[in-house]
Amino acid sequence: SDKLVTAIGSLPDGYALTPPPPTPPTTQELIALLEIAVQQHLDSTAQSKGYDSAHACISYINSSNATWWSEAHAMNVWRDAVWGFCQTLETSGTAESLPTKEQLIGALPIAPW
């Protein structure tokens, strides 16, 4: 005859009904996530002008088209300023002192357009 299981008994040592709390990310992991957010910000700014990415925009740096040339140079200068700003955070930050993604994006040098 079939038996209905109504209880599993006591848990063995070392097991729990709830998972342990997540391990907080390391400083390096947080910096990597912030770097991704910054790159996405650079790329979305370039995309607002019709480029696929910041890299694609900068690839027009020797263009004979004055608009593309100008936009490529502006993006190049801005990208350098953005990553220069971020580099100071990487060398001085601990996990507790790093900004949130929103705080970092808000503190970056202003986009060229």
mmCIF file of N, CA and C in Angstrom:
data_model
loop_
_atom_site.group_PDB
_atom_site.id
_atom_site.type_symbol
_atom_site.label_atom_id
_atom_site.label_comp_id
_atom_site.label_asym_id
_atom_site.label_seq_id
_atom_site.Cartn_x
_atom_site.Cartn_y
_atom_site.Cartn_z
ATOM 1 N N SER A 1 0.841 -1.177 0.000
ATOM 2 C CA SER A 1 0.000 0.000 0.000
ATOM 3 C C SER A 1 0.891 1.246 0.000
ATOM 4 N N ASP A 2 0.374 2.345 -0.608
ATOM 5 C CA ASP A 2 1.133 3.601 -0.667
ATOM 6 C C ASP A 2 1.097 4.297 0.686
ATOM 7 N N LYS A 3 2.252 4.850 1.061
ATOM 8 C CA LYS A 3 2.325 5.598 2.312
ATOM 9 C C LYS A 3 2.530 7.071 1.993
ATOM 10 N N LEU A 4 1.879 7.917 2.688
ATOM 11 C CA LEU A 4 1.998 9.361 2.525
ATOM 12 C C LEU A 4 3.102 9.870 3.453
ATOM 13 N N VAL A 5 4.085 10.556 2.884
ATOM 14 C CA VAL A 5 5.152 11.146 3.682
ATOM 15 C C VAL A 5 4.637 12.472 4.237
ATOM 16 N N THR A 6 4.666 12.610 5.541
ATOM 17 C CA THR A 6 4.165 13.840 6.166
ATOM 18 C C THR A 6 5.259 14.631 6.862
ATOM 19 N N ALA A 7 6.444 14.069 7.011
ATOM 20 C CA ALA A 7 7.554 14.777 7.653
ATOM 21 C C ALA A 7 8.862 14.173 7.150
ATOM 22 N N ILE A 8 9.921 14.983 7.158
ATOM 23 C CA ILE A 8 11.204 14.459 6.698
ATOM 24 C C ILE A 8 12.150 14.170 7.857
ATOM 25 N N GLY A 9 11.733 14.465 9.043
ATOM 26 C CA GLY A 9 12.592 14.215 10.190
ATOM 27 C C GLY A 9 13.495 15.400 10.469
ATOM 28 N N SER A 10 14.449 15.201 11.344
ATOM 29 C CA SER A 10 15.333 16.305 11.721
ATOM 30 C C SER A 10 16.427 16.477 10.670
ATOM 31 N N LEU A 11 16.926 17.696 10.578
ATOM 32 C CA LEU A 11 17.989 18.002 9.623
ATOM 33 C C LEU A 11 19.326 17.490 10.141
ATOM 34 N N PRO A 12 20.147 16.967 9.248
ATOM 35 C CA PRO A 12 21.487 16.546 9.679
ATOM 36 C C PRO A 12 22.316 17.761 10.091
ATOM 37 N N ASP A 13 23.354 17.537 10.874
ATOM 38 C CA ASP A 13 24.256 18.614 11.283
ATOM 39 C C ASP A 13 24.833 19.312 10.056
ATOM 40 N N GLY A 14 24.931 20.626 10.109
ATOM 41 C CA GLY A 14 25.500 21.395 9.009
ATOM 42 C C GLY A 14 24.482 21.826 7.967
ATOM 43 N N TYR A 15 23.220 21.455 8.112
ATOM 44 C CA TYR A 15 22.175 21.842 7.163
ATOM 45 C C TYR A 15 21.189 22.767 7.844
ATOM 46 N N ALA A 16 20.533 23.637 7.034
ATOM 47 C CA ALA A 16 19.548 24.572 7.570
ATOM 48 C C ALA A 16 18.399 24.692 6.586
ATOM 49 N N LEU A 17 17.293 25.188 7.067
ATOM 50 C CA LEU A 17 16.123 25.389 6.210
ATOM 51 C C LEU A 17 16.234 26.655 5.373
ATOM 52 N N THR A 18 17.082 27.582 5.793
ATOM 53 C CA THR A 18 17.254 28.830 5.043
ATOM 54 C C THR A 18 18.698 28.920 4.570
ATOM 55 N N PRO A 19 18.913 29.522 3.393
ATOM 56 C CA PRO A 19 20.287 29.655 2.892
ATOM 57 C C PRO A 19 21.057 30.678 3.722
ATOM 58 N N PRO A 20 22.375 30.557 3.724
ATOM 59 C CA PRO A 20 23.172 31.555 4.447
ATOM 60 C C PRO A 20 23.076 32.909 3.740
ATOM 61 N N PRO A 21 23.341 33.991 4.448
ATOM 62 C CA PRO A 21 23.298 35.304 3.783
ATOM 63 C C PRO A 21 24.374 35.379 2.703
ATOM 64 N N PRO A 22 24.129 36.174 1.671
ATOM 65 C CA PRO A 22 25.126 36.276 0.594
ATOM 66 C C PRO A 22 26.418 36.910 1.114
ATOM 67 N N THR A 23 27.501 36.502 0.503
ATOM 68 C CA THR A 23 28.794 37.083 0.839
ATOM 69 C C THR A 23 28.893 38.444 0.168
ATOM 70 N N PRO A 24 29.255 39.491 0.916
ATOM 71 C CA PRO A 24 29.361 40.807 0.268
ATOM 72 C C PRO A 24 30.444 40.796 -0.810
ATOM 73 N N PRO A 25 30.230 41.546 -1.884
ATOM 74 C CA PRO A 25 31.235 41.576 -2.949
ATOM 75 C C PRO A 25 32.532 42.220 -2.462
ATOM 76 N N THR A 26 33.622 41.811 -3.071
ATOM 77 C CA THR A 26 34.920 42.404 -2.748
ATOM 78 C C THR A 26 35.023 43.778 -3.405
ATOM 79 N N THR A 27 36.019 44.534 -2.995
ATOM 80 C CA THR A 27 36.258 45.841 -3.610
ATOM 81 C C THR A 27 36.486 45.690 -5.106
ATOM 82 N N GLN A 28 37.265 44.677 -5.503
ATOM 83 C CA GLN A 28 37.549 44.457 -6.927
ATOM 84 C C GLN A 28 36.276 44.119 -7.703
ATOM 85 N N GLU A 29 35.389 43.335 -7.099
ATOM 86 C CA GLU A 29 34.126 43.007 -7.763
ATOM 87 C C GLU A 29 33.246 44.247 -7.922
ATOM 88 N N LEU A 30 33.210 45.090 -6.899
ATOM 89 C CA LEU A 30 32.430 46.333 -6.988
ATOM 90 C C LEU A 30 33.003 47.260 -8.048
ATOM 91 N N ILE A 31 34.326 47.366 -8.100
ATOM 92 C CA ILE A 31 34.961 48.214 -9.115
ATOM 93 C C ILE A 31 34.638 47.687 -10.507
ATOM 94 N N ALA A 32 34.670 46.380 -10.692
ATOM 95 C CA ALA A 32 34.346 45.797 -12.000
ATOM 96 C C ALA A 32 32.913 46.136 -12.403
ATOM 97 N N LEU A 33 31.978 46.091 -11.462
ATOM 98 C CA LEU A 33 30.586 46.448 -11.775
ATOM 99 C C LEU A 33 30.463 47.935 -12.118
ATOM 100 N N LEU A 34 31.205 48.778 -11.414
ATOM 101 C CA LEU A 34 31.183 50.212 -11.716
ATOM 102 C C LEU A 34 31.801 50.494 -13.083
ATOM 103 N N GLU A 35 32.861 49.767 -13.430
ATOM 104 C CA GLU A 35 33.483 49.949 -14.748
ATOM 105 C C GLU A 35 32.502 49.590 -15.862
ATOM 106 N N ILE A 36 31.729 48.539 -15.677
ATOM 107 C CA ILE A 36 30.723 48.169 -16.670
ATOM 108 C C ILE A 36 29.694 49.289 -16.809
ATOM 109 N N ALA A 37 29.254 49.852 -15.688
ATOM 110 C CA ALA A 37 28.269 50.935 -15.723
ATOM 111 C C ALA A 37 28.821 52.160 -16.434
ATOM 112 N N VAL A 38 30.085 52.479 -16.190
ATOM 113 C CA VAL A 38 30.706 53.637 -16.849
ATOM 114 C C VAL A 38 30.799 53.394 -18.349
ATOM 115 N N GLN A 39 31.223 52.205 -18.750
ATOM 116 C CA GLN A 39 31.321 51.905 -20.185
ATOM 117 C C GLN A 39 29.945 51.977 -20.846
ATOM 118 N N GLN A 40 28.930 51.484 -20.164
ATOM 119 C CA GLN A 40 27.568 51.582 -20.707
ATOM 120 C C GLN A 40 27.142 53.041 -20.853
ATOM 121 N N HIS A 41 27.552 53.878 -19.909
ATOM 122 C CA HIS A 41 27.240 55.309 -19.989
ATOM 123 C C HIS A 41 27.949 55.953 -21.186
ATOM 124 N N LEU A 42 29.226 55.624 -21.363
ATOM 125 C CA LEU A 42 29.967 56.132 -22.526
ATOM 126 C C LEU A 42 29.288 55.681 -23.827
ATOM 127 N N ASP A 43 28.959 54.409 -23.892
ATOM 128 C CA ASP A 43 28.353 53.870 -25.114
ATOM 129 C C ASP A 43 26.977 54.471 -25.378
ATOM 130 N N SER A 44 26.158 54.619 -24.346
ATOM 131 C CA SER A 44 24.811 55.179 -24.571
ATOM 132 C C SER A 44 24.896 56.644 -25.003
ATOM 133 N N THR A 45 25.905 57.361 -24.519
ATOM 134 C CA THR A 45 26.097 58.744 -24.964
ATOM 135 C C THR A 45 26.448 58.770 -26.446
ATOM 136 N N ALA A 46 27.344 57.885 -26.871
ATOM 137 C CA ALA A 46 27.682 57.798 -28.301
ATOM 138 C C ALA A 46 26.470 57.364 -29.115
ATOM 139 N N GLN A 47 25.684 56.459 -28.586
ATOM 140 C CA GLN A 47 24.496 55.975 -29.292
ATOM 141 C C GLN A 47 23.465 57.083 -29.479
ATOM 142 N N SER A 48 23.477 58.078 -28.588
ATOM 143 C CA SER A 48 22.542 59.196 -28.742
ATOM 144 C C SER A 48 22.838 60.012 -29.993
ATOM 145 N N LYS A 49 24.053 59.856 -30.541
ATOM 146 C CA LYS A 49 24.444 60.520 -31.788
ATOM 147 C C LYS A 49 24.436 59.560 -32.974
ATOM 148 N N GLY A 50 23.980 58.321 -32.754
ATOM 149 C CA GLY A 50 23.865 57.372 -33.849
ATOM 150 C C GLY A 50 25.029 56.402 -34.008
ATOM 151 N N TYR A 51 26.017 56.478 -33.111
ATOM 152 C CA TYR A 51 27.147 55.543 -33.169
ATOM 153 C C TYR A 51 26.781 54.271 -32.411
ATOM 154 N N ASP A 52 27.426 53.171 -32.755
ATOM 155 C CA ASP A 52 27.171 51.915 -32.055
ATOM 156 C C ASP A 52 27.716 51.936 -30.628
ATOM 157 N N SER A 53 28.814 52.636 -30.415
ATOM 158 C CA SER A 53 29.488 52.664 -29.110
ATOM 159 C C SER A 53 30.446 53.853 -29.078
ATOM 160 N N ALA A 54 31.029 54.079 -27.913
ATOM 161 C CA ALA A 54 32.051 55.129 -27.800
ATOM 162 C C ALA A 54 33.241 54.790 -28.692
ATOM 163 N N HIS A 55 33.609 53.534 -28.713
ATOM 164 C CA HIS A 55 34.729 53.098 -29.556
ATOM 165 C C HIS A 55 34.432 53.374 -31.037
ATOM 166 N N ALA A 56 33.216 53.075 -31.457
ATOM 167 C CA ALA A 56 32.844 53.324 -32.853
ATOM 168 C C ALA A 56 32.905 54.818 -33.165
ATOM 169 N N CYS A 57 32.445 55.639 -32.239
ATOM 170 C CA CYS A 57 32.502 57.093 -32.444
ATOM 171 C C CYS A 57 33.952 57.544 -32.607
ATOM 172 N N ILE A 58 34.815 57.098 -31.713
ATOM 173 C CA ILE A 58 36.219 57.520 -31.746
ATOM 174 C C ILE A 58 36.927 56.999 -32.986
ATOM 175 N N SER A 59 36.404 55.952 -33.591
ATOM 176 C CA SER A 59 37.042 55.426 -34.802
ATOM 177 C C SER A 59 36.973 56.425 -35.963
ATOM 178 N N TYR A 60 36.172 57.462 -35.835
ATOM 179 C CA TYR A 60 36.064 58.507 -36.866
ATOM 180 C C TYR A 60 37.046 59.654 -36.622
ATOM 181 N N ILE A 61 38.015 59.459 -35.755
ATOM 182 C CA ILE A 61 38.922 60.536 -35.350
ATOM 183 C C ILE A 61 39.743 61.104 -36.511
ATOM 184 N N ASN A 62 39.924 60.355 -37.580
ATOM 185 C CA ASN A 62 40.641 60.861 -38.765
ATOM 186 C C ASN A 62 39.708 61.048 -39.963
ATOM 187 N N SER A 63 38.434 61.165 -39.692
ATOM 188 C CA SER A 63 37.456 61.303 -40.767
ATOM 189 C C SER A 63 37.617 62.631 -41.509
ATOM 190 N N SER A 64 37.310 62.608 -42.796
ATOM 191 C CA SER A 64 37.315 63.849 -43.575
ATOM 192 C C SER A 64 35.978 64.586 -43.446
ATOM 193 N N ASN A 65 34.983 63.936 -42.824
ATOM 194 C CA ASN A 65 33.695 64.571 -42.553
ATOM 195 C C ASN A 65 33.852 65.397 -41.270
ATOM 196 N N ALA A 66 33.632 66.704 -41.368
ATOM 197 C CA ALA A 66 33.890 67.612 -40.240
ATOM 198 C C ALA A 66 33.051 67.266 -39.006
ATOM 199 N N THR A 67 31.798 66.869 -39.190
ATOM 200 C CA THR A 67 30.940 66.527 -38.052
ATOM 201 C C THR A 67 31.461 65.293 -37.340
ATOM 202 N N TRP A 68 31.746 64.248 -38.106
ATOM 203 C CA TRP A 68 32.237 63.009 -37.497
ATOM 204 C C TRP A 68 33.583 63.230 -36.826
ATOM 205 N N TRP A 69 34.440 63.998 -37.465
ATOM 206 C CA TRP A 69 35.747 64.313 -36.898
ATOM 207 C C TRP A 69 35.575 65.015 -35.562
ATOM 208 N N SER A 70 34.712 66.018 -35.535
ATOM 209 C CA SER A 70 34.480 66.797 -34.323
ATOM 210 C C SER A 70 33.898 65.932 -33.207
ATOM 211 N N GLU A 71 32.905 65.117 -33.535
ATOM 212 C CA GLU A 71 32.289 64.244 -32.527
ATOM 213 C C GLU A 71 33.296 63.219 -32.006
ATOM 214 N N ALA A 72 34.121 62.680 -32.882
ATOM 215 C CA ALA A 72 35.133 61.704 -32.468
ATOM 216 C C ALA A 72 36.142 62.336 -31.512
ATOM 217 N N HIS A 73 36.575 63.550 -31.818
ATOM 218 C CA HIS A 73 37.529 64.224 -30.944
ATOM 219 C C HIS A 73 36.891 64.571 -29.602
ATOM 220 N N ALA A 74 35.657 65.031 -29.626
ATOM 221 C CA ALA A 74 34.966 65.355 -28.373
ATOM 222 C C ALA A 74 34.783 64.098 -27.517
ATOM 223 N N MET A 75 34.402 62.991 -28.138
ATOM 224 C CA MET A 75 34.226 61.734 -27.404
ATOM 225 C C MET A 75 35.552 61.255 -26.828
ATOM 226 N N ASN A 76 36.624 61.384 -27.592
ATOM 227 C CA ASN A 76 37.938 60.950 -27.135
ATOM 228 C C ASN A 76 38.389 61.735 -25.903
ATOM 229 N N VAL A 77 38.223 63.047 -25.943
ATOM 230 C CA VAL A 77 38.602 63.898 -24.813
ATOM 231 C C VAL A 77 37.740 63.563 -23.601
ATOM 232 N N TRP A 78 36.437 63.391 -23.828
ATOM 233 C CA TRP A 78 35.523 63.086 -22.730
ATOM 234 C C TRP A 78 35.816 61.718 -22.133
ATOM 235 N N ARG A 79 36.044 60.724 -22.982
ATOM 236 C CA ARG A 79 36.351 59.377 -22.491
ATOM 237 C C ARG A 79 37.594 59.417 -21.606
ATOM 238 N N ASP A 80 38.633 60.132 -22.026
ATOM 239 C CA ASP A 80 39.842 60.246 -21.211
ATOM 240 C C ASP A 80 39.538 60.885 -19.855
ATOM 241 N N ALA A 81 38.718 61.914 -19.858
ATOM 242 C CA ALA A 81 38.361 62.590 -18.605
ATOM 243 C C ALA A 81 37.567 61.660 -17.691
ATOM 244 N N VAL A 82 36.644 60.910 -18.270
ATOM 245 C CA VAL A 82 35.823 59.981 -17.489
ATOM 246 C C VAL A 82 36.688 58.905 -16.839
ATOM 247 N N TRP A 83 37.517 58.241 -17.633
ATOM 248 C CA TRP A 83 38.334 57.159 -17.078
ATOM 249 C C TRP A 83 39.407 57.708 -16.140
ATOM 250 N N GLY A 84 39.901 58.917 -16.387
ATOM 251 C CA GLY A 84 40.841 59.534 -15.455
ATOM 252 C C GLY A 84 40.186 59.773 -14.105
ATOM 253 N N PHE A 85 38.951 60.243 -14.124
ATOM 254 C CA PHE A 85 38.188 60.447 -12.896
ATOM 255 C C PHE A 85 37.998 59.120 -12.166
ATOM 256 N N CYS A 86 37.645 58.081 -12.915
ATOM 257 C CA CYS A 86 37.405 56.763 -12.311
ATOM 258 C C CYS A 86 38.687 56.169 -11.730
ATOM 259 N N GLN A 87 39.803 56.430 -12.364
ATOM 260 C CA GLN A 87 41.069 55.875 -11.891
ATOM 261 C C GLN A 87 41.399 56.378 -10.491
ATOM 262 N N THR A 88 41.058 57.613 -10.184
ATOM 263 C CA THR A 88 41.324 58.128 -8.838
ATOM 264 C C THR A 88 40.478 57.392 -7.808
ATOM 265 N N LEU A 89 39.275 56.975 -8.173
ATOM 266 C CA LEU A 89 38.435 56.207 -7.253
ATOM 267 C C LEU A 89 39.021 54.830 -6.994
ATOM 268 N N GLU A 90 39.530 54.192 -8.041
ATOM 269 C CA GLU A 90 40.076 52.844 -7.910
ATOM 270 C C GLU A 90 41.274 52.804 -6.982
ATOM 271 N N THR A 91 42.089 53.831 -7.017
ATOM 272 C CA THR A 91 43.310 53.812 -6.215
ATOM 273 C C THR A 91 43.058 54.239 -4.777
ATOM 274 N N SER A 92 41.941 54.899 -4.513
ATOM 275 C CA SER A 92 41.709 55.390 -3.158
ATOM 276 C C SER A 92 40.513 54.726 -2.486
ATOM 277 N N GLY A 93 39.778 53.891 -3.209
ATOM 278 C CA GLY A 93 38.536 53.374 -2.664
ATOM 279 C C GLY A 93 38.631 52.032 -1.971
ATOM 280 N N THR A 94 37.822 51.899 -0.939
ATOM 281 C CA THR A 94 37.558 50.601 -0.347
ATOM 282 C C THR A 94 36.106 50.294 -0.659
ATOM 283 N N ALA A 95 35.680 49.071 -0.431
ATOM 284 C CA ALA A 95 34.301 48.688 -0.752
ATOM 285 C C ALA A 95 33.309 49.641 -0.087
ATOM 286 N N GLU A 96 33.611 50.045 1.137
ATOM 287 C CA GLU A 96 32.691 50.908 1.883
ATOM 288 C C GLU A 96 32.675 52.337 1.352
ATOM 289 N N SER A 97 33.772 52.785 0.765
ATOM 290 C CA SER A 97 33.848 54.181 0.320
ATOM 291 C C SER A 97 33.487 54.375 -1.146
ATOM 292 N N LEU A 98 33.295 53.280 -1.883
ATOM 293 C CA LEU A 98 32.961 53.418 -3.303
ATOM 294 C C LEU A 98 31.541 53.956 -3.463
ATOM 295 N N PRO A 99 31.318 54.767 -4.495
ATOM 296 C CA PRO A 99 29.967 55.283 -4.736
ATOM 297 C C PRO A 99 29.074 54.193 -5.324
ATOM 298 N N THR A 100 27.785 54.448 -5.284
ATOM 299 C CA THR A 100 26.857 53.583 -6.009
ATOM 300 C C THR A 100 27.008 53.885 -7.500
ATOM 301 N N LYS A 101 26.428 53.031 -8.322
ATOM 302 C CA LYS A 101 26.476 53.260 -9.768
ATOM 303 C C LYS A 101 25.867 54.618 -10.106
ATOM 304 N N GLU A 102 24.734 54.938 -9.512
ATOM 305 C CA GLU A 102 24.056 56.203 -9.801
ATOM 306 C C GLU A 102 24.889 57.399 -9.347
ATOM 307 N N GLN A 103 25.503 57.283 -8.166
ATOM 308 C CA GLN A 103 26.354 58.371 -7.677
ATOM 309 C C GLN A 103 27.546 58.590 -8.600
ATOM 310 N N LEU A 104 28.163 57.498 -9.048
ATOM 311 C CA LEU A 104 29.329 57.616 -9.917
ATOM 312 C C LEU A 104 28.960 58.262 -11.245
ATOM 313 N N ILE A 105 27.895 57.780 -11.877
ATOM 314 C CA ILE A 105 27.488 58.336 -13.175
ATOM 315 C C ILE A 105 27.155 59.821 -13.013
ATOM 316 N N GLY A 106 26.524 60.176 -11.910
ATOM 317 C CA GLY A 106 26.184 61.577 -11.659
ATOM 318 C C GLY A 106 27.392 62.472 -11.422
ATOM 319 N N ALA A 107 28.499 61.883 -10.961
ATOM 320 C CA ALA A 107 29.706 62.660 -10.653
ATOM 321 C C ALA A 107 30.688 62.751 -11.809
ATOM 322 N N LEU A 108 30.440 61.993 -12.883
ATOM 323 C CA LEU A 108 31.371 61.979 -14.018
ATOM 324 C C LEU A 108 31.409 63.328 -14.726
ATOM 325 N N PRO A 109 32.519 63.610 -15.408
ATOM 326 C CA PRO A 109 32.563 64.820 -16.245
ATOM 327 C C PRO A 109 31.381 64.833 -17.215
ATOM 328 N N ILE A 110 30.906 66.012 -17.517
ATOM 329 C CA ILE A 110 29.735 66.190 -18.385
ATOM 330 C C ILE A 110 30.049 65.735 -19.812
ATOM 331 N N ALA A 111 29.094 65.018 -20.392
ATOM 332 C CA ALA A 111 29.235 64.546 -21.780
ATOM 333 C C ALA A 111 29.343 65.717 -22.745
ATOM 334 N N PRO A 112 29.999 65.492 -23.882
ATOM 335 C CA PRO A 112 30.217 66.591 -24.824
ATOM 336 C C PRO A 112 28.958 67.005 -25.588
ATOM 337 N N TRP A 113 27.891 66.269 -25.476
ATOM 338 C CA TRP A 113 26.636 66.654 -26.129
ATOM 339 C C TRP A 113 25.456 66.152 -25.357
#
